[in-house]
Short mmCIF file of C-alpha atoms in Angstrom, two decimals:
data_model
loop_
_atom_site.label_atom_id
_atom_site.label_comp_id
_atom_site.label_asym_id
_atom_site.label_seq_id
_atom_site.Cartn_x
_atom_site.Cartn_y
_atom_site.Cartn_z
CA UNK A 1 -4.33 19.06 -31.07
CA UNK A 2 -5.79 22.06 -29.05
CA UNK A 3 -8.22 20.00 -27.61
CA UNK A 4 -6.36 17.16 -25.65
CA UNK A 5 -2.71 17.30 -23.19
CA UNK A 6 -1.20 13.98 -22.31
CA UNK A 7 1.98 14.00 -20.01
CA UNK A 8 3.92 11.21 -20.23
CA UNK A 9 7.14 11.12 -17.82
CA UNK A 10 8.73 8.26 -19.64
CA UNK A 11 10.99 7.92 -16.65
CA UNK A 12 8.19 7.17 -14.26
CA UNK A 13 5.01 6.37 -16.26
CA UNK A 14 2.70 6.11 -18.90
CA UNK A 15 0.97 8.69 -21.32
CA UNK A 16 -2.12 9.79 -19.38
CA UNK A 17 -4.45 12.78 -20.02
CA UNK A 18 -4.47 15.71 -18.29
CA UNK A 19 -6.31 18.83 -18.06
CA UNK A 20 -3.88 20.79 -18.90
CA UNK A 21 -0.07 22.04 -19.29
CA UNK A 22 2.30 22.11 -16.55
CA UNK A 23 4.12 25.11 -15.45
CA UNK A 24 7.84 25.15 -16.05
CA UNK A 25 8.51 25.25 -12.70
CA UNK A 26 6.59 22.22 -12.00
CA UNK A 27 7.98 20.27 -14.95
CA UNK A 28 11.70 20.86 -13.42
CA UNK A 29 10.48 19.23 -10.63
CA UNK A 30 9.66 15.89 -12.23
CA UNK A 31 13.25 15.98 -14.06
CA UNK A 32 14.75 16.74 -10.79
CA UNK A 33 13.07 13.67 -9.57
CA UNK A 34 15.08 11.63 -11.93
CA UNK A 35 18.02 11.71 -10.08
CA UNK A 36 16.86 12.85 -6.89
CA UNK A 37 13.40 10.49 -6.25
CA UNK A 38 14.54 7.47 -3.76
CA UNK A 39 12.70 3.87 -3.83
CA UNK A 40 9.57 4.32 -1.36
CA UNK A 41 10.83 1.10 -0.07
CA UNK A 42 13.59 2.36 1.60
CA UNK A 43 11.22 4.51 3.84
CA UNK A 44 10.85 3.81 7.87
CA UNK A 45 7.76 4.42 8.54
CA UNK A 46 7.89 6.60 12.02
CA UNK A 47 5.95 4.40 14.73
CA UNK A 48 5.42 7.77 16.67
CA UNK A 49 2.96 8.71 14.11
CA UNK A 50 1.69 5.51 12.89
CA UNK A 51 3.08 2.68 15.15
CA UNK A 52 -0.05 -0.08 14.52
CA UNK A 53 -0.04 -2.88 12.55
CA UNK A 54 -2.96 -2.13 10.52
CA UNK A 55 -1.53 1.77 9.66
CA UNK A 56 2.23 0.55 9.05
CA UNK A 57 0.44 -2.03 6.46
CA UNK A 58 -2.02 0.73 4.75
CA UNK A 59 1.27 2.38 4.07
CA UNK A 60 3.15 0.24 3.02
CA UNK A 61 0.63 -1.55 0.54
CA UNK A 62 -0.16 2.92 -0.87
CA UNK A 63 3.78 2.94 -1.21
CA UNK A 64 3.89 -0.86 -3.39
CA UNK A 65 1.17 0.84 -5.84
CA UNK A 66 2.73 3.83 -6.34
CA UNK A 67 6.15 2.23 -6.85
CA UNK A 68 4.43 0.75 -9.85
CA UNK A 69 2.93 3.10 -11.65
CA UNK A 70 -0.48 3.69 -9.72
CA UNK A 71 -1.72 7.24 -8.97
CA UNK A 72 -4.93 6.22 -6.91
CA UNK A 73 -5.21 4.45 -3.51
CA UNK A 74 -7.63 4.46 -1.10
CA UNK A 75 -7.57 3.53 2.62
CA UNK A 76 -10.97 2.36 4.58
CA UNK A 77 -10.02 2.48 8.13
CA UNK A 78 -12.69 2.92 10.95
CA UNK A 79 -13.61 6.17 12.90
CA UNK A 80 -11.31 6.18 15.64
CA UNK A 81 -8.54 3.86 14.17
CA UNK A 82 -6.48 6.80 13.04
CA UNK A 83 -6.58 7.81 9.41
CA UNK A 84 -5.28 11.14 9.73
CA UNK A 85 -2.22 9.89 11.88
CA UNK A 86 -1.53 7.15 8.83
CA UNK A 87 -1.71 9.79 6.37
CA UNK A 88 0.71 12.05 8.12
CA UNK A 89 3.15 9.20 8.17
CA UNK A 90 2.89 8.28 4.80
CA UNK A 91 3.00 11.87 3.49
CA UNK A 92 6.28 11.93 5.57
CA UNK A 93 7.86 8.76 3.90
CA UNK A 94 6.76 10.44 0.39
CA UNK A 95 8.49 14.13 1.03
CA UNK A 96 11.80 12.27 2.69
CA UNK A 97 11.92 10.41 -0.47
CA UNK A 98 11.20 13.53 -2.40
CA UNK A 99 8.29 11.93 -4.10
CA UNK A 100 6.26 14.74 -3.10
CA UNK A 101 7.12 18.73 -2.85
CA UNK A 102 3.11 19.84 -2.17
CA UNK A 103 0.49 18.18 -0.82
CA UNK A 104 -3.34 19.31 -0.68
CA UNK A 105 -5.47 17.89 2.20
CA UNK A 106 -9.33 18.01 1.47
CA UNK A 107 -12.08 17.69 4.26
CA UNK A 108 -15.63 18.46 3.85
CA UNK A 109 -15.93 20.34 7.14
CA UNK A 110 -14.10 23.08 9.05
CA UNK A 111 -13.78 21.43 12.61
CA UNK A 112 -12.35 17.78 10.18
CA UNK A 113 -9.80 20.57 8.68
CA UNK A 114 -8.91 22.33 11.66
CA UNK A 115 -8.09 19.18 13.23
CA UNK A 116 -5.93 17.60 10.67
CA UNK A 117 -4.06 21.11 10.49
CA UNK A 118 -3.38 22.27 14.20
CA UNK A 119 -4.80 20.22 17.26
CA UNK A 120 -3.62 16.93 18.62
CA UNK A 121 -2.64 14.30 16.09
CA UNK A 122 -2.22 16.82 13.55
CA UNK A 123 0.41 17.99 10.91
CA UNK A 124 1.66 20.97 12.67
CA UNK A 125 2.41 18.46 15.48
CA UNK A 126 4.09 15.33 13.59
CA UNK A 127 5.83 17.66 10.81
CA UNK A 128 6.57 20.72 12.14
CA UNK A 129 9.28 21.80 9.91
CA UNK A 130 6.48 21.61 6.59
CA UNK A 131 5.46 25.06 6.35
CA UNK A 132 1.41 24.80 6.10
CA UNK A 133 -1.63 27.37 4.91
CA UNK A 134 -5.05 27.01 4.72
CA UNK A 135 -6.64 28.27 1.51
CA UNK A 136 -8.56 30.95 1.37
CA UNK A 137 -9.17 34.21 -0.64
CA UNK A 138 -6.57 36.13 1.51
CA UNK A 139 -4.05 33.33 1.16
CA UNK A 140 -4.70 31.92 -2.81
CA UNK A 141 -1.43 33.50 -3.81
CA UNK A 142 0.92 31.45 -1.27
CA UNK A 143 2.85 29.30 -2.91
CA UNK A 144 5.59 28.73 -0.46
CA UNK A 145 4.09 25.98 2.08
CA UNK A 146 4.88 22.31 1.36
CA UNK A 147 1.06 21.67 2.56
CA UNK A 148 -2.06 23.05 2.20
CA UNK A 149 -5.25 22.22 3.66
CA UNK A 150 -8.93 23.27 2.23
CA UNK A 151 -12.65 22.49 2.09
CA UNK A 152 -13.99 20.91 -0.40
CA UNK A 153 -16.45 23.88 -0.84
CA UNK A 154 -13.67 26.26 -0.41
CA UNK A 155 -11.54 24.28 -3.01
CA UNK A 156 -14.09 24.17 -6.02
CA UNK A 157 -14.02 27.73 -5.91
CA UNK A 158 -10.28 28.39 -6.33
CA UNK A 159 -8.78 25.25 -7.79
CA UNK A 160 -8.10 26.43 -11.76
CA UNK A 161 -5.76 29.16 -9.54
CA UNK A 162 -3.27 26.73 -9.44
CA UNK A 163 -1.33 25.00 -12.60
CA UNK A 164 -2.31 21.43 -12.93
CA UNK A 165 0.86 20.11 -11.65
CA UNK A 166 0.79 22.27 -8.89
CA UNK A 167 0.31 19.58 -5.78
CA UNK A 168 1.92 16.81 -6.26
CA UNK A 169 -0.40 14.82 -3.63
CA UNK A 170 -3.84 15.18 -2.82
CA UNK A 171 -5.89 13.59 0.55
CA UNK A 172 -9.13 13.17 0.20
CA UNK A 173 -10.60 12.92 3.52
CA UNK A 174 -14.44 11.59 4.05
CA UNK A 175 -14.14 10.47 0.13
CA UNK A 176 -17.08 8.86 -0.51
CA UNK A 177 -19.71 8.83 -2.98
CA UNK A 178 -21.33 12.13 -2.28
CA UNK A 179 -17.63 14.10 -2.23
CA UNK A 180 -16.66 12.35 -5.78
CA UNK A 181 -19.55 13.54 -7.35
CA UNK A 182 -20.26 17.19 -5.99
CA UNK A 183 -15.95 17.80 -6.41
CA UNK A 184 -15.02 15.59 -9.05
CA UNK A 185 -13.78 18.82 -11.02
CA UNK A 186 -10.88 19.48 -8.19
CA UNK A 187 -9.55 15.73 -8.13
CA UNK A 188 -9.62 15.44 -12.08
CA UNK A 189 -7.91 18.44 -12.71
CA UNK A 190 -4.44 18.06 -10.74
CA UNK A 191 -2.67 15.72 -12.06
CA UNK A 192 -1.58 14.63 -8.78
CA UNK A 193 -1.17 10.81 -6.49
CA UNK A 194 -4.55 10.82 -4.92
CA UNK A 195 -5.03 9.38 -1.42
CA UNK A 196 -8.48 8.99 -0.69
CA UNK A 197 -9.77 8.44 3.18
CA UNK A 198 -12.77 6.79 4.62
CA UNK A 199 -14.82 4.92 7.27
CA UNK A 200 -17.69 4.23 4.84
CA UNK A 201 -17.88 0.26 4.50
CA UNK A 202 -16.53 -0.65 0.77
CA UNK A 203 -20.08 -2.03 -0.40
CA UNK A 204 -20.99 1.50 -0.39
CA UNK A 205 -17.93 3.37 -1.73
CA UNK A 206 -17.73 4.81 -5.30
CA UNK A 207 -14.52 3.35 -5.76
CA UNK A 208 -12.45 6.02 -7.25
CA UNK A 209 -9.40 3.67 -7.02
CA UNK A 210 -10.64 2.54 -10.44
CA UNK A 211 -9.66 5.34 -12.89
CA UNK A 212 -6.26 5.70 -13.52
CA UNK A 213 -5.14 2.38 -11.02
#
């Protein structure tokens, strides 16, 4: 109606709103899927990247909700306890299965980003063979890296440069009330599987689980 865009992959999904209309490469990607896109339970989950209990359950409980039609999880794990290790794992269960082609990774500071990118217990480290950028004005027009890693602050300036359906997953790291509010525009406007990550205790968490669960 000019006003409103609903997808609705009737293969995978419900009708839900978006903000707007994916590219055509993206939407060969979902039909692709259809034939391509293996059960999420049929993932091992590599124990050299997330080998505890507590992270092999996180993942496996994100992979039950998305096998049913959810599009939102979120993990509360404790500083120290390894949330950037269990996301690493579960992203690698998600492009094995070829749920996934692109996946953004959000952190509200440059050391959080640089760490998750590069240094010990990092992407470049556990997934070497996913080429990865960092966003920035002299790299915007990359589009060949499986995934890409940004502020928040850097992100709300450069997010409508990307079709809607562009990344396929987004991390949310530190997602708590403050980032939900201030960058609500970049998580509403992919239409993507949103993994959000915190330490904050859940009496204190804008649950953004709830829309679209």
């Amino acid at each position: 109606n000019g006003h409103e865009t609903w997808m609705w992959d009737d293969a995978s999904s419900g009708p839900r709103q978006v903000w707007g209309i994916y590219s055509y490469d993206n939407l060969e990607f979902l039909v692709q899927q259809r034939k391509t896109r293996k059960s999420l339970k049929t993932v091992q989950i590599d124990p050299n990247i997330a080998g505890r209990a507590y992270q092999i359950e996180g993942i496996k409980r994100v992979y039950e909700d998305f096998e049913v039609g959810k599009r939102r999880a979120l993990m509360v794990m404790a500083t120290g306890s390894g949330k950037t290790r269990t996301a690493i794992a579960l992203v690698k269960g998600l492009l094995q299965t070829n749920w996934v082609k692109r996946v953004l990774f959000l952190a509200d500071r440059d050391e959080l980003l640089k760490q998750a990118m590069d240094r010990k217990n990092s992407f470049k480290v556990f997934l070497p063979d996913s080429p990865r950028v960092r966003i920035t004005p002299e790299t915007i027009k990359n589009r060949e890296a499986s995934i890409y890693f940004a502020t928040y602050q850097t992100m709300i300036n450069y997010y409508d440069q990307y079709n809607v359906g562009f990344f396929d997953l987004i991390i949310a790291d530190e997602s708590h009330r403050s980032i939900y509010k201030s960058y609500k525009d970049i998580l509403e406007y992919f239409d993507a599987y949103l993994l959000g990550l915190t330490a904050t205790p859940v009496d204190f968490i804008n649950r953004i689980v709830t829309k679209g669960s």
